[in-house]
mmCIF file of C-alpha atoms and ligand atoms in Angstrom:
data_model
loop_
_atom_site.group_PDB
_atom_site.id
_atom_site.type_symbol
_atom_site.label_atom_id
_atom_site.label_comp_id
_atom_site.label_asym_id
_atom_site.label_seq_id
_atom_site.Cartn_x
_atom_site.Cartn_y
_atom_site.Cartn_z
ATOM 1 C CA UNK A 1 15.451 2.238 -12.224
ATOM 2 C CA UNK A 2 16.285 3.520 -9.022
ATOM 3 C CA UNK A 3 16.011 2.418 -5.428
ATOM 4 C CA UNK A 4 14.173 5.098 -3.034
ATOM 5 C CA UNK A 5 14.094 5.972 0.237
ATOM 6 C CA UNK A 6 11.021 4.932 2.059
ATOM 7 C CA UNK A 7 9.897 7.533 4.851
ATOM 8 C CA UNK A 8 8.961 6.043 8.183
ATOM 9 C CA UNK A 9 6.111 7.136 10.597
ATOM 10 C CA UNK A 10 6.909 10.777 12.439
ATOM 11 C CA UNK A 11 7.467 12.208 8.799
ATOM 12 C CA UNK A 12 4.992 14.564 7.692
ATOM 13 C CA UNK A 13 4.793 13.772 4.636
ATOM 14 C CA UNK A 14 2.916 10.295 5.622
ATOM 15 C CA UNK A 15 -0.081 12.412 6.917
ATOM 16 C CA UNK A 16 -0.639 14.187 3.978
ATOM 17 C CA UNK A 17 -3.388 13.722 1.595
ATOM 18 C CA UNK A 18 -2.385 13.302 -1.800
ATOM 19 C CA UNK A 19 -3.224 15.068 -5.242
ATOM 20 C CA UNK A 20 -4.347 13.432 -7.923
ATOM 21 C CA UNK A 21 -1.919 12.630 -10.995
ATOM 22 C CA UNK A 22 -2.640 14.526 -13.981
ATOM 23 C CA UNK A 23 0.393 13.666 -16.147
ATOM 24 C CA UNK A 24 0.763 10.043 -17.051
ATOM 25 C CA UNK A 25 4.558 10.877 -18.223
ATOM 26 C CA UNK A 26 7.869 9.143 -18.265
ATOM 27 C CA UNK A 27 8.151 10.705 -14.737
ATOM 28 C CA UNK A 28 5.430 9.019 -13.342
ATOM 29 C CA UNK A 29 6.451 5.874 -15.478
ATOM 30 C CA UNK A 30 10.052 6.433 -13.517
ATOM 31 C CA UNK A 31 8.012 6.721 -10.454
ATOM 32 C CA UNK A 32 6.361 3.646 -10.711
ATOM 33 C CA UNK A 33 9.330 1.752 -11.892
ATOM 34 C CA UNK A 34 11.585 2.725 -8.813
ATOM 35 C CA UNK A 35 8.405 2.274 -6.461
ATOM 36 C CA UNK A 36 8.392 -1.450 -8.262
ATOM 37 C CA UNK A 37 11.757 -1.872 -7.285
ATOM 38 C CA UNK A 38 11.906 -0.347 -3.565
ATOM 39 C CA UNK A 39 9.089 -2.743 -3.214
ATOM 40 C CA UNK A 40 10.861 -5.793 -4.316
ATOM 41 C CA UNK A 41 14.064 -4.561 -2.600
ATOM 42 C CA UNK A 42 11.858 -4.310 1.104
ATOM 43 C CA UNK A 43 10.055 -7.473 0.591
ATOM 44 C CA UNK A 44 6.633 -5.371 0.880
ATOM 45 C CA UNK A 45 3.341 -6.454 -0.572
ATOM 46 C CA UNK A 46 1.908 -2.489 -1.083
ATOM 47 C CA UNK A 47 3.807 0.652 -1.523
ATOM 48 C CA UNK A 48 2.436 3.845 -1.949
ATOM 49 C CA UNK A 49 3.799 6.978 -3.647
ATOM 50 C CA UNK A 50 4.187 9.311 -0.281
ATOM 51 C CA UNK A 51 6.260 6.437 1.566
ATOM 52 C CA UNK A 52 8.991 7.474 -1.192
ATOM 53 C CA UNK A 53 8.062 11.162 -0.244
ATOM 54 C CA UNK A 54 5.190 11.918 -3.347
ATOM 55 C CA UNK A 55 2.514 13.332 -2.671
ATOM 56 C CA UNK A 56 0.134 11.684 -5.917
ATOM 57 C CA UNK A 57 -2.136 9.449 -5.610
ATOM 58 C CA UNK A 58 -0.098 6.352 -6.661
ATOM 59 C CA UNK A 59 0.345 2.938 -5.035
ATOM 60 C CA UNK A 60 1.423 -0.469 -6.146
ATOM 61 C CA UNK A 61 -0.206 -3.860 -5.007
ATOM 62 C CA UNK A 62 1.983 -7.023 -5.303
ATOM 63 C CA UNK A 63 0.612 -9.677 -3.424
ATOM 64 C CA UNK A 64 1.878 -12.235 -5.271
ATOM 65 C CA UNK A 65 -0.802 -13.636 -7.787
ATOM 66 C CA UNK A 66 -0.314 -11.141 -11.214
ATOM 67 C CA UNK A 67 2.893 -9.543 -11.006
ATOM 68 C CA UNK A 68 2.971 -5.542 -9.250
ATOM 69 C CA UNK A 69 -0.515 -3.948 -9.693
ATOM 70 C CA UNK A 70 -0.239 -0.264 -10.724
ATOM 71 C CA UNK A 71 -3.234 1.816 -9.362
ATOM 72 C CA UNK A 72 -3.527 5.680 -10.465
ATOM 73 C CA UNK A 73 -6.234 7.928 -8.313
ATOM 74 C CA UNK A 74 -7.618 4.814 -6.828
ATOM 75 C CA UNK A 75 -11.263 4.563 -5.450
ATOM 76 C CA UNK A 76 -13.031 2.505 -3.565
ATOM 77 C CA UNK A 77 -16.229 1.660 -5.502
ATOM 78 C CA UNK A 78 -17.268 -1.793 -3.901
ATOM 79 C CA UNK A 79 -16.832 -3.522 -0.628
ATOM 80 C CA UNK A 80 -18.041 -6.301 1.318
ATOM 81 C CA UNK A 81 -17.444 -8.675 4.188
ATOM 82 C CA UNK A 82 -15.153 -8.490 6.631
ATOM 83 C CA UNK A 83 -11.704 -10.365 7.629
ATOM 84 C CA UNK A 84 -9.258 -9.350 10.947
ATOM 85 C CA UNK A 85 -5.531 -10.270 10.598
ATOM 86 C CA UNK A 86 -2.389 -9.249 10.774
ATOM 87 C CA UNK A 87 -0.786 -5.904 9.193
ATOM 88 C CA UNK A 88 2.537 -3.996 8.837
ATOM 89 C CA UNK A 89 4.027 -1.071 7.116
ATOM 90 C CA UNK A 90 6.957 -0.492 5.467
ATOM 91 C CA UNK A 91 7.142 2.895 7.267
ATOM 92 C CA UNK A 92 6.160 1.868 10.637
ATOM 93 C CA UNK A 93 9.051 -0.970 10.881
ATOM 94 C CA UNK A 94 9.059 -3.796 13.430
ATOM 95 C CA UNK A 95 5.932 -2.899 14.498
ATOM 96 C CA UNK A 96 2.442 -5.003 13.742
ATOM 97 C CA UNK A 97 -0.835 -4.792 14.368
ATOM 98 C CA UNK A 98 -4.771 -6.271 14.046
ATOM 99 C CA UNK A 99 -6.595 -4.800 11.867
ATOM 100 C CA UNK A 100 -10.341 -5.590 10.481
ATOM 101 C CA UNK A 101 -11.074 -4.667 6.568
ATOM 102 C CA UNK A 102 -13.447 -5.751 4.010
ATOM 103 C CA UNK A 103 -12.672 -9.330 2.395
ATOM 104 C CA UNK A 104 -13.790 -8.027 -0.934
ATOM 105 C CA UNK A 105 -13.013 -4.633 -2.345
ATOM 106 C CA UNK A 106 -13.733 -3.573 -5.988
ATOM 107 C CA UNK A 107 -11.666 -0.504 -7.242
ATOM 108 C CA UNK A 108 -11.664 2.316 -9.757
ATOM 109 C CA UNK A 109 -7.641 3.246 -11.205
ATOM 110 C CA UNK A 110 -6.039 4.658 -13.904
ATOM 111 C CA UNK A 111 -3.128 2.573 -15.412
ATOM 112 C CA UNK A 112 -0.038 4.647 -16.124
ATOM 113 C CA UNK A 113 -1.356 5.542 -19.515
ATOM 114 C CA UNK A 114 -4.534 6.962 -18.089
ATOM 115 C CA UNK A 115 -6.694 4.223 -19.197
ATOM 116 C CA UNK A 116 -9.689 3.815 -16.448
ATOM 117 C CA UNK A 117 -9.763 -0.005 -15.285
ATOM 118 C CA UNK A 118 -11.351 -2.195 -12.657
ATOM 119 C CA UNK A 119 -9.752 -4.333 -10.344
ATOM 120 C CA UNK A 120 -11.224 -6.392 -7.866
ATOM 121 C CA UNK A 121 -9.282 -8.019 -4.197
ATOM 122 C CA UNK A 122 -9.936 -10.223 -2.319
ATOM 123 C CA UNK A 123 -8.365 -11.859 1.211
ATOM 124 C CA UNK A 124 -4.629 -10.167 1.541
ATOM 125 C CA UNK A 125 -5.365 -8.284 -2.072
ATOM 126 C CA UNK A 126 -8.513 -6.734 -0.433
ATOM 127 C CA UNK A 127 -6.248 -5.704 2.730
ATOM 128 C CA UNK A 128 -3.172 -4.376 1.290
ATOM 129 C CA UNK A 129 -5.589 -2.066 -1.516
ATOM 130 C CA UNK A 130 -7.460 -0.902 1.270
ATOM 131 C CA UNK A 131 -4.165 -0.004 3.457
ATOM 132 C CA UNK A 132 -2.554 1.655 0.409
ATOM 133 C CA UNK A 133 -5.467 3.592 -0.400
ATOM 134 C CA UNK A 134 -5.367 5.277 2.853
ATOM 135 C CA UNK A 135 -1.787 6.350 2.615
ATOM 136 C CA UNK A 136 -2.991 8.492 -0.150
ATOM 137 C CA UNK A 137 -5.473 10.101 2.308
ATOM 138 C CA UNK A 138 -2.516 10.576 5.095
ATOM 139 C CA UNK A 139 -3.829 7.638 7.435
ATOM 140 C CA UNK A 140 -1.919 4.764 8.192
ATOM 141 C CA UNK A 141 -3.132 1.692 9.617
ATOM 142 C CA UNK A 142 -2.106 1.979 12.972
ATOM 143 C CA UNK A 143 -4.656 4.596 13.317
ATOM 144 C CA UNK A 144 -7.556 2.030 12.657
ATOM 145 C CA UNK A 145 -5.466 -1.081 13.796
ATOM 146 C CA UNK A 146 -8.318 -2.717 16.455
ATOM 147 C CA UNK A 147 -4.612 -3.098 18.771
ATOM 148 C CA UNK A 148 -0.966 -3.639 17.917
ATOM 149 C CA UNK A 149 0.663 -6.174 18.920
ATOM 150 C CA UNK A 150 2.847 -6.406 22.284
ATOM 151 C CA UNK A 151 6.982 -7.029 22.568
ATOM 152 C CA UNK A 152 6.020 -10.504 23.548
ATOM 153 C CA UNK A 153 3.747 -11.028 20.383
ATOM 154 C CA UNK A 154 6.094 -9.583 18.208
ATOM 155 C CA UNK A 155 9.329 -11.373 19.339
ATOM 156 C CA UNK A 156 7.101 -14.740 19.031
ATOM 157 C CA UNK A 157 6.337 -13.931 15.480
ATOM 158 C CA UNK A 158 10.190 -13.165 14.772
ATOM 159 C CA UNK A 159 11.225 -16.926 15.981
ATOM 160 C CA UNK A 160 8.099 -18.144 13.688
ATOM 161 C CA UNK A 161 9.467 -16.376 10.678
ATOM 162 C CA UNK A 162 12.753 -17.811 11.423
ATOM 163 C CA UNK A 163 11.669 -21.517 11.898
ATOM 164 C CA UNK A 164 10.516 -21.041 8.121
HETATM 165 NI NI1 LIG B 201 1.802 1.055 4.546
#
């Protein structure tokens, strides 16, 4: 496994939308695998493949409760409610913002075998599925964000983390 770069916001390759993966090979098995680790390395909850700089439809979900979710050509089949909180990228850095999403979303994936599966998200799950999905259509959440947050904001939330 490999560490890779993750691309930050003014890259092109972040507004790009992605094509489906048609070969579930020991490259996209490496792909995943190094994703896993970038994502561990960064501390992220989501990752998707075109913050590495591929343009598939491939993104990983780790928010903590069953280990790093893999999810190949991802839909959107089910959503409901509605929760507003906090959000940040791994490619836009220091920067958050408010963003409102569905509390409950129910997706369609392929595992990296190419088996079809459901998996269903809820709270911060629900969130970071929905914000990875929409990598994979070249949108990234500052474009939806209902505001980001000011300096002032932001350098309050650094002295929280660090009171931790
Ligand atoms: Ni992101």
């Amino acid at each position: 496994m490999a560490l890779r770069n993750i691309v930050t916001v003014g890259d092109s390759v972040l507004t790009k939308v992605c094509r489906p993966v048609v070969n579930f090979d020991r490259r996209l098995h490496i792909l995943l695998d190094d994703m896993a680790q970038t994502l561990e390395a960064a501390n992220g909850v989501g990752l998707a493949a075109p913050q590495v700089g591929i343009l598939r439809r491939a993104v990983l979900v780790d928010t903590g409760d069953h280990g790093v979710l893999e999810l190949i050509n991802p839909e959107i089949i089910e959503q409901s409610g509605e929760q507003t909180g906090l959000e940040g990228c791994l490619s836009v850095p220091g920067q958050y913002g408010i963003v409102t999403r569905p509390n409950v979303v129910k997706v369609r994936a392929q595992d990296r075998f190419g088996q079809w599966f459901e998996a269903e998200g809820e709270g911060l799950t629900a969130r970071c599925m929905c914000h990875e999905l929409a990598h994979l259509d070249g949108q990234l959440y500052t474009e939806v964000a209902d505001r980001m947050l000011t300096q002032e904001e932001l350098d309050e939330l650094m002295d929280e983390d660090e009171d931790e």
